[in-house]
GROMACS .gro file of C-alpha atoms in nm:
model
  365
    1MET     CA    1   1.446  16.696  -5.697
    2SER     CA    2   1.806  16.568  -5.679
    3THR     CA    3   2.046  16.483  -5.955
    4THR     CA    4   1.926  16.116  -5.969
    5SER     CA    5   1.588  16.225  -5.987
    6ASN     CA    6   1.644  16.485  -6.247
    7ARG     CA    7   1.878  16.221  -6.515
    8ARG     CA    8   1.600  15.936  -6.459
    9LEU     CA    9   1.335  16.207  -6.572
   10GLU     CA   10   1.547  16.303  -6.840
   11ALA     CA   11   1.589  15.914  -6.906
   12LEU     CA   12   1.237  15.831  -6.904
   13ARG     CA   13   1.163  16.137  -7.158
   14GLU     CA   14   1.431  15.955  -7.382
   15ARG     CA   15   1.206  15.641  -7.352
   16MET     CA   16   0.888  15.812  -7.433
   17ARG     CA   17   1.021  15.959  -7.751
   18ALA     CA   18   1.203  15.622  -7.840
   19THR     CA   19   0.825  15.436  -7.751
   20GLU     CA   20   0.596  15.720  -7.912
   21THR     CA   21   0.426  15.772  -7.518
   22ASP     CA   22   0.272  16.086  -7.482
   23LEU     CA   23   0.221  16.096  -7.123
   24VAL     CA   24   0.351  15.863  -6.843
   25ALA     CA   25   0.093  15.823  -6.511
   26ILE     CA   26   0.261  15.713  -6.224
   27GLY     CA   27   0.081  15.642  -5.873
   28PRO     CA   28   0.244  15.624  -5.494
   29SER     CA   29   0.444  15.361  -5.602
   30SER     CA   30   0.796  15.236  -5.629
   31HIS     CA   31   0.795  15.366  -5.938
   32MET     CA   32   0.734  15.694  -5.843
   33MET     CA   33   1.051  15.651  -5.587
   34TYR     CA   34   1.247  15.555  -5.844
   35VAL     CA   35   1.164  15.858  -6.113
   36ALA     CA   36   1.107  16.142  -5.853
   37GLY     CA   37   1.231  15.980  -5.516
   38LEU     CA   38   0.919  16.094  -5.348
   39ASP     CA   39   0.667  15.796  -5.218
   40PRO     CA   40   0.380  16.039  -5.103
   41HIS     CA   41   0.127  15.920  -4.835
   42GLY     CA   42  -0.115  15.648  -5.034
   43ASP     CA   43  -0.496  15.620  -4.924
   44GLU     CA   44  -0.805  15.668  -5.130
   45ARG     CA   45  -0.709  16.003  -5.220
   46PRO     CA   46  -0.575  16.055  -5.598
   47VAL     CA   47  -0.237  16.132  -5.590
   48MET     CA   48  -0.054  16.078  -5.933
   49LEU     CA   49   0.271  16.201  -6.082
   50LEU     CA   50   0.182  16.304  -6.496
   51VAL     CA   51   0.509  16.319  -6.696
   52SER     CA   52   0.459  16.419  -7.086
   53LYS     CA   53   0.732  16.528  -7.329
   54ASP     CA   54   0.769  16.886  -7.215
   55HIS     CA   55   0.608  16.837  -6.838
   56ALA     CA   56   0.581  16.687  -6.485
   57GLY     CA   57   0.390  16.742  -6.206
   58PHE     CA   58   0.194  16.602  -5.928
   59LEU     CA   59  -0.219  16.579  -5.890
   60MET     CA   60  -0.161  16.571  -5.494
   61PRO     CA   61  -0.428  16.614  -5.217
   62ALA     CA   62  -0.381  16.927  -5.006
   63LEU     CA   63  -0.291  16.811  -4.705
   64ASN     CA   64  -0.023  16.605  -4.846
   65VAL     CA   65   0.130  16.917  -5.011
   66ASP     CA   66   0.380  17.028  -4.732
   67SER     CA   67   0.525  16.741  -4.672
   68SER     CA   68   0.590  16.649  -5.036
   69ARG     CA   69   0.759  16.968  -5.080
   70GLN     CA   70   1.046  16.831  -4.913
   71LYS     CA   71   1.127  16.578  -5.156
   72THR     CA   72   1.041  16.721  -5.485
   73ASP     CA   73   1.031  17.112  -5.676
   74LEU     CA   74   0.811  16.937  -5.944
   75PRO     CA   75   0.470  17.149  -5.968
   76PHE     CA   76   0.165  17.024  -5.747
   77PHE     CA   77  -0.185  17.062  -5.856
   78PRO     CA   78  -0.339  17.057  -5.505
   79TRP     CA   79  -0.675  16.929  -5.417
   80ARG     CA   80  -0.902  16.961  -5.122
   81ASP     CA   81  -1.122  16.690  -5.025
   82ASP     CA   82  -1.441  16.939  -4.974
   83ASP     CA   83  -1.397  16.986  -5.393
   84GLY     CA   84  -1.259  16.699  -5.510
   85PRO     CA   85  -0.973  16.605  -5.752
   86ASP     CA   86  -1.130  16.649  -6.074
   87ALA     CA   87  -1.050  17.005  -6.158
   88ALA     CA   88  -0.690  16.983  -6.055
   89LEU     CA   89  -0.683  16.645  -6.257
   90ALA     CA   90  -0.814  16.881  -6.589
   91ALA     CA   91  -0.553  17.181  -6.496
   92LEU     CA   92  -0.285  16.889  -6.454
   93LEU     CA   93  -0.356  16.779  -6.834
   94LYS     CA   94  -0.420  17.096  -6.990
   95ALA     CA   95  -0.036  17.196  -6.856
   96SER     CA   96   0.065  16.823  -7.017
   97ASN     CA   97  -0.020  16.950  -7.363
   98LEU     CA   98  -0.113  16.626  -7.486
   99PRO     CA   99  -0.269  16.559  -7.870
  100GLU     CA  100  -0.567  16.438  -7.932
  101ALA     CA  101  -0.624  16.036  -7.859
  102PRO     CA  102  -0.285  16.036  -7.671
  103SER     CA  103  -0.054  15.714  -7.575
  104VAL     CA  104  -0.104  15.667  -7.234
  105VAL     CA  105   0.178  15.434  -7.017
  106ILE     CA  106  -0.057  15.346  -6.684
  107ASP     CA  107   0.166  15.231  -6.358
  108GLU     CA  108   0.037  14.899  -6.327
  109THR     CA  109   0.056  14.904  -5.931
  110MET     CA  110  -0.146  15.219  -5.936
  111ARG     CA  111  -0.542  15.199  -5.801
  112ALA     CA  112  -0.740  15.094  -6.049
  113ASP     CA  113  -0.997  15.408  -5.930
  114PHE     CA  114  -0.720  15.638  -5.998
  115ALA     CA  115  -0.604  15.481  -6.300
  116LEU     CA  116  -0.989  15.522  -6.428
  117LEU     CA  117  -1.015  15.862  -6.305
  118LEU     CA  118  -0.766  15.958  -6.508
  119LEU     CA  119  -0.856  15.749  -6.847
  120ASP     CA  120  -1.228  15.836  -6.785
  121ALA     CA  121  -1.056  16.233  -6.860
  122LEU     CA  122  -0.850  16.087  -7.164
  123PRO     CA  123  -1.159  15.967  -7.377
  124GLY     CA  124  -0.984  15.778  -7.727
  125ALA     CA  125  -0.656  15.769  -7.524
  126LYS     CA  126  -0.433  15.420  -7.628
  127ARG     CA  127  -0.280  15.300  -7.300
  128ARG     CA  128  -0.009  15.041  -7.209
  129PHE     CA  129   0.148  14.946  -6.885
  130THR     CA  130   0.503  15.095  -6.784
  131ASP     CA  131   0.775  14.768  -6.962
  132ASP     CA  132   0.891  14.957  -7.216
  133THR     CA  133   0.934  15.288  -7.064
  134VAL     CA  134   0.980  15.321  -6.632
  135GLY     CA  135   1.014  14.902  -6.627
  136HIS     CA  136   1.279  14.879  -6.872
  137LEU     CA  137   1.508  15.189  -6.691
  138ARG     CA  138   1.414  15.004  -6.386
  139ALA     CA  139   1.522  14.645  -6.489
  140ARG     CA  140   1.867  14.811  -6.509
  141LYS     CA  141   2.081  14.904  -6.232
  142ASP     CA  142   2.298  15.174  -6.298
  143GLU     CA  143   2.644  15.152  -6.077
  144ASP     CA  144   2.491  15.339  -5.754
  145GLU     CA  145   2.233  15.158  -5.747
  146TYR     CA  146   2.455  14.847  -5.788
  147ARG     CA  147   2.644  14.952  -5.490
  148ARG     CA  148   2.363  14.986  -5.257
  149LEU     CA  149   2.256  14.632  -5.379
  150LYS     CA  150   2.590  14.444  -5.270
  151ALA     CA  151   2.607  14.652  -4.972
  152SER     CA  152   2.269  14.529  -4.921
  153ALA     CA  153   2.370  14.174  -5.002
  154VAL     CA  154   2.703  14.173  -4.762
  155LEU     CA  155   2.523  14.297  -4.478
  156ASN     CA  156   2.219  13.993  -4.558
  157ASP     CA  157   2.538  13.730  -4.523
  158SER     CA  158   2.616  13.814  -4.163
  159ALA     CA  159   2.220  13.797  -4.101
  160ALA     CA  160   2.162  13.495  -4.223
  161MET     CA  161   2.527  13.344  -4.005
  162ALA     CA  162   2.404  13.486  -3.744
  163GLY     CA  163   2.091  13.259  -3.805
  164PHE     CA  164   2.258  12.907  -3.821
  165ASP     CA  165   2.486  13.044  -3.537
  166ALA     CA  166   2.170  13.051  -3.313
  167LEU     CA  167   2.137  12.690  -3.396
  168LYS     CA  168   2.079  12.517  -3.069
  169PRO     CA  169   1.833  12.186  -2.939
  170GLY     CA  170   1.478  12.332  -2.848
  171VAL     CA  171   1.548  12.672  -3.008
  172THR     CA  172   1.258  12.787  -3.226
  173GLU     CA  173   1.207  12.884  -3.574
  174LEU     CA  174   1.080  13.243  -3.412
  175GLU     CA  175   1.394  13.285  -3.176
  176VAL     CA  176   1.620  13.228  -3.486
  177ALA     CA  177   1.429  13.446  -3.704
  178ALA     CA  178   1.474  13.759  -3.408
  179ALA     CA  179   1.849  13.690  -3.370
  180ILE     CA  180   1.847  13.759  -3.781
  181ARG     CA  181   1.641  14.091  -3.747
  182ASP     CA  182   1.863  14.207  -3.511
  183VAL     CA  183   2.178  14.224  -3.715
  184TYR     CA  184   1.942  14.445  -3.964
  185LYS     CA  185   1.849  14.669  -3.691
  186ALA     CA  186   2.215  14.721  -3.540
  187ALA     CA  187   2.314  14.798  -3.929
  188GLY     CA  188   2.080  15.068  -3.971
  189ALA     CA  189   1.864  14.789  -4.197
  190VAL     CA  190   1.505  14.725  -4.211
  191PRO     CA  191   1.447  14.357  -4.163
  192VAL     CA  192   1.207  14.275  -4.429
  193PHE     CA  193   1.116  13.917  -4.436
  194THR     CA  194   1.288  13.627  -4.276
  195SER     CA  195   1.163  13.275  -4.286
  196VAL     CA  196   1.308  12.998  -4.062
  197CYS     CA  197   1.203  12.656  -4.179
  198PHE     CA  198   1.308  12.345  -3.977
  199ALA     CA  199   1.231  11.998  -4.120
  200GLY     CA  200   0.979  11.899  -4.282
  201ASN     CA  201   0.843  12.295  -4.304
  202GLY     CA  202   1.096  12.383  -4.547
  203ALA     CA  203   0.925  12.146  -4.785
  204PHE     CA  204   0.686  12.480  -4.778
  205PRO     CA  205   0.814  12.702  -5.034
  206HIS     CA  206   0.680  13.032  -4.872
  207HIS     CA  207   0.655  12.868  -4.510
  208HIS     CA  208   0.548  13.140  -4.226
  209THR     CA  209   0.777  13.113  -3.958
  210GLY     CA  210   0.634  12.954  -3.618
  211ASP     CA  211   0.685  12.807  -3.292
  212THR     CA  212   0.879  12.443  -3.389
  213LYS     CA  213   1.155  12.364  -3.206
  214LEU     CA  214   1.519  12.243  -3.356
  215LYS     CA  215   1.616  11.884  -3.257
  216GLU     CA  216   1.876  11.679  -3.375
  217GLY     CA  217   1.869  11.551  -3.718
  218ASP     CA  218   1.663  11.867  -3.876
  219ALA     CA  219   1.767  12.032  -4.181
  220VAL     CA  220   1.744  12.372  -4.181
  221LEU     CA  221   1.655  12.636  -4.430
  222ILE     CA  222   1.661  13.048  -4.420
  223ASP     CA  223   1.561  13.303  -4.665
  224THR     CA  224   1.587  13.632  -4.534
  225GLY     CA  225   1.606  13.993  -4.665
  226GLY     CA  226   1.644  14.326  -4.523
  227ARG     CA  227   1.640  14.674  -4.670
  228LEU     CA  228   2.019  14.868  -4.637
  229ASP     CA  229   1.985  15.250  -4.776
  230GLY     CA  230   1.656  15.203  -4.970
  231TYR     CA  231   1.766  14.855  -5.145
  232PRO     CA  232   1.674  14.557  -5.004
  233SER     CA  233   1.859  14.177  -4.987
  234ASP     CA  234   1.734  13.855  -5.041
  235MET     CA  235   1.897  13.511  -4.993
  236THR     CA  236   1.813  13.131  -4.861
  237ARG     CA  237   2.111  12.904  -4.720
  238VAL     CA  238   2.021  12.608  -4.590
  239GLY     CA  239   2.184  12.389  -4.296
  240TYR     CA  240   2.170  12.059  -4.069
  241TYR     CA  241   2.196  12.010  -3.721
  242GLY     CA  242   2.390  11.736  -3.612
  243LYS     CA  243   2.506  11.482  -3.932
  244PRO     CA  244   2.374  11.553  -4.221
  245ASP     CA  245   2.203  11.211  -4.382
  246ALA     CA  246   2.277  11.030  -4.721
  247GLU     CA  247   1.931  11.259  -4.895
  248PHE     CA  248   2.000  11.547  -4.802
  249GLU     CA  249   2.354  11.556  -4.903
  250LYS     CA  250   2.276  11.392  -5.235
  251VAL     CA  251   1.999  11.642  -5.256
  252HIS     CA  252   2.235  11.936  -5.169
  253ALA     CA  253   2.499  11.838  -5.466
  254ILE     CA  254   2.169  11.840  -5.735
  255VAL     CA  255   2.076  12.183  -5.652
  256GLU     CA  256   2.410  12.343  -5.631
  257ARG     CA  257   2.431  12.171  -5.955
  258ALA     CA  258   2.169  12.348  -6.070
  259VAL     CA  259   2.239  12.679  -5.944
  260ALA     CA  260   2.620  12.698  -6.135
  261ALA     CA  261   2.416  12.570  -6.477
  262ALA     CA  262   2.202  12.850  -6.395
  263LEU     CA  263   2.443  13.092  -6.356
  264ALA     CA  264   2.702  12.950  -6.687
  265ALA     CA  265   2.381  13.035  -6.896
  266ALA     CA  266   2.310  13.371  -6.786
  267LYS     CA  267   2.498  13.569  -7.049
  268PRO     CA  268   2.340  13.939  -7.215
  269GLY     CA  269   2.086  13.816  -7.524
  270ILE     CA  270   1.959  13.527  -7.407
  271ALA     CA  271   1.598  13.456  -7.277
  272ALA     CA  272   1.513  13.428  -6.931
  273LYS     CA  273   1.371  13.141  -7.009
  274ALA     CA  274   1.720  12.969  -7.070
  275ILE     CA  275   1.782  13.059  -6.683
  276ASP     CA  276   1.485  12.861  -6.541
  277LYS     CA  277   1.583  12.550  -6.823
  278ALA     CA  278   1.900  12.536  -6.750
  279ALA     CA  279   1.866  12.477  -6.400
  280ARG     CA  280   1.540  12.302  -6.424
  281ASP     CA  281   1.679  12.051  -6.678
  282VAL     CA  282   1.952  11.948  -6.367
  283ILE     CA  283   1.722  11.881  -6.134
  284THR     CA  284   1.478  11.691  -6.399
  285GLU     CA  285   1.753  11.461  -6.481
  286ALA     CA  286   1.853  11.375  -6.133
  287GLY     CA  287   1.466  11.300  -6.096
  288TYR     CA  288   1.370  11.525  -5.894
  289GLY     CA  289   1.173  11.740  -6.122
  290GLU     CA  290   0.791  11.720  -5.986
  291TYR     CA  291   1.018  11.860  -5.662
  292PHE     CA  292   1.096  12.235  -5.780
  293THR     CA  293   0.771  12.363  -5.807
  294HIS     CA  294   0.799  12.758  -5.840
  295ARG     CA  295   1.013  12.953  -6.083
  296THR     CA  296   1.364  12.978  -6.132
  297GLY     CA  297   1.439  13.310  -6.022
  298HIS     CA  298   1.261  13.676  -6.017
  299GLY     CA  299   1.433  14.037  -6.058
  300LEU     CA  300   1.515  14.262  -5.758
  301GLY     CA  301   1.585  14.638  -5.727
  302ILE     CA  302   1.383  14.891  -5.519
  303ASP     CA  303   1.124  14.626  -5.487
  304ILE     CA  304   1.256  14.254  -5.349
  305HIS     CA  305   1.031  14.117  -5.626
  306GLU     CA  306   0.983  14.300  -5.958
  307PRO     CA  307   1.091  14.235  -6.349
  308PRO     CA  308   1.250  14.030  -6.505
  309TYR     CA  309   1.131  13.687  -6.408
  310MET     CA  310   1.335  13.391  -6.462
  311THR     CA  311   1.031  13.135  -6.596
  312ALA     CA  312   1.012  12.872  -6.839
  313THR     CA  313   0.793  13.083  -7.046
  314SER     CA  314   0.946  13.463  -6.985
  315GLU     CA  315   1.119  13.550  -7.350
  316THR     CA  316   1.277  13.857  -7.186
  317VAL     CA  317   1.611  13.934  -7.302
  318LEU     CA  318   1.863  13.974  -7.017
  319ASP     CA  319   2.044  14.289  -7.054
  320GLU     CA  320   2.346  14.399  -6.854
  321GLY     CA  321   2.246  14.574  -6.562
  322MET     CA  322   1.909  14.342  -6.462
  323VAL     CA  323   1.983  14.230  -6.131
  324PHE     CA  324   1.779  13.880  -6.069
  325SER     CA  325   1.801  13.591  -5.849
  326ILE     CA  326   1.861  13.234  -5.933
  327GLU     CA  327   1.688  12.987  -5.701
  328PRO     CA  328   1.622  12.657  -5.791
  329GLY     CA  329   1.437  12.424  -5.511
  330ILE     CA  330   1.351  12.056  -5.404
  331TYR     CA  331   1.080  12.012  -5.169
  332LEU     CA  332   1.051  11.635  -5.019
  333PRO     CA  333   0.706  11.645  -4.841
  334GLY     CA  334   0.756  11.580  -4.506
  335LYS     CA  335   1.136  11.573  -4.502
  336PHE     CA  336   1.285  11.874  -4.606
  337GLY     CA  337   1.311  12.129  -4.866
  338LEU     CA  338   1.637  12.263  -4.984
  339ARG     CA  339   1.663  12.578  -5.189
  340LEU     CA  340   2.023  12.777  -5.264
  341GLU     CA  341   1.942  13.149  -5.355
  342GLU     CA  342   2.199  13.397  -5.497
  343ILE     CA  343   2.109  13.731  -5.630
  344VAL     CA  344   2.321  13.830  -5.936
  345ILE     CA  345   2.404  14.147  -6.133
  346MET     CA  346   2.406  14.099  -6.570
  347ARG     CA  347   2.780  14.210  -6.648
  348ALA     CA  348   2.916  14.187  -7.027
  349ASP     CA  349   3.089  13.857  -6.961
  350GLY     CA  350   2.822  13.661  -6.733
  351ALA     CA  351   2.626  13.673  -6.374
  352GLU     CA  352   2.801  13.872  -6.109
  353ILE     CA  353   2.672  13.765  -5.761
  354LEU     CA  354   2.657  14.015  -5.516
  355SER     CA  355   2.675  13.780  -5.170
  356ASP     CA  356   3.020  13.654  -5.060
  357LEU     CA  357   2.855  13.394  -4.846
  358PRO     CA  358   2.938  13.023  -5.021
  359ARG     CA  359   2.669  12.768  -5.057
  360LYS     CA  360   2.791  12.494  -4.862
  361ALA     CA  361   2.537  12.351  -4.622
  362GLN     CA  362   2.616  12.519  -4.273
  363ILE     CA  363   2.651  12.225  -4.029
  364ARG     CA  364   2.596  12.305  -3.648
  365GLY     CA  365   2.586  12.052  -3.340
   0.00000   0.00000   0.00000
């Protein structure tokens, strides 16, 4: 295993001791990539990493052993299609040296049939999900993760600008999205998503980029992200083709104030719901509360959407190293949508923005 994986495995065991956890079971997921640096082929064949207080090993389909061995030196308990996984799982559980009725953490992203296979083999187990073990660790980024996320964000700045620079009368949303994706590819990154929204399409928070053509007087919303060196980016900026009308400028100013209020509220020790409230209060007081239809943000790490979530009900206490979005928006049906999104990392004195691109509207034409 790599130095990083060894360090994370030990950190996980520290969390297990602190939370009185006997076993952590992780499926082929971003959790497994985080802990062990391994993302094995996932299909209907059961595969999982089991970590106990003094053992760690993989239940692994035999046909995936050789390729997976290149990424880890943890022991494999292989099984063949003609035998099934039960005996291999029993051997792995015996090696895990568990007490009777163990406290087990189950990867919430694991297939249900994998999880039930494990729990059926552990009658009486007390079970919960990963929030206070793997999830706790993943939510607090180290400096290596920060550097990767920062580099990904800076590349995303260039990609978004390429999209705005591609605006011209008659260009389609799909053509602008292609210009954005080209920037990722040229830098060796992988495009993950690109939502280009002209005019009224921006009022759909999750618009699917299509054949709509740009015309004079259209607002433009670009929400895009790529994956560089294993870590993603996510950012939304807006623009206008032609001279922006008064309503667009008014709404832009309101959303900008909402972002600023959320950024000012972001301090270690506050509940995530305070971030949502800070942004939502600005928009509600301006008379547009019914048009802000989603949460204020989501965490970002190996996954583009992961804890913590900035919702009106989230009691999650924000801590140094947490990375999340602040992205209030106002969506006016038939007119335009306006969302401004920043990814931030929590520092001791507040939120540090990863993007270097200003939030001002990009005017073209």
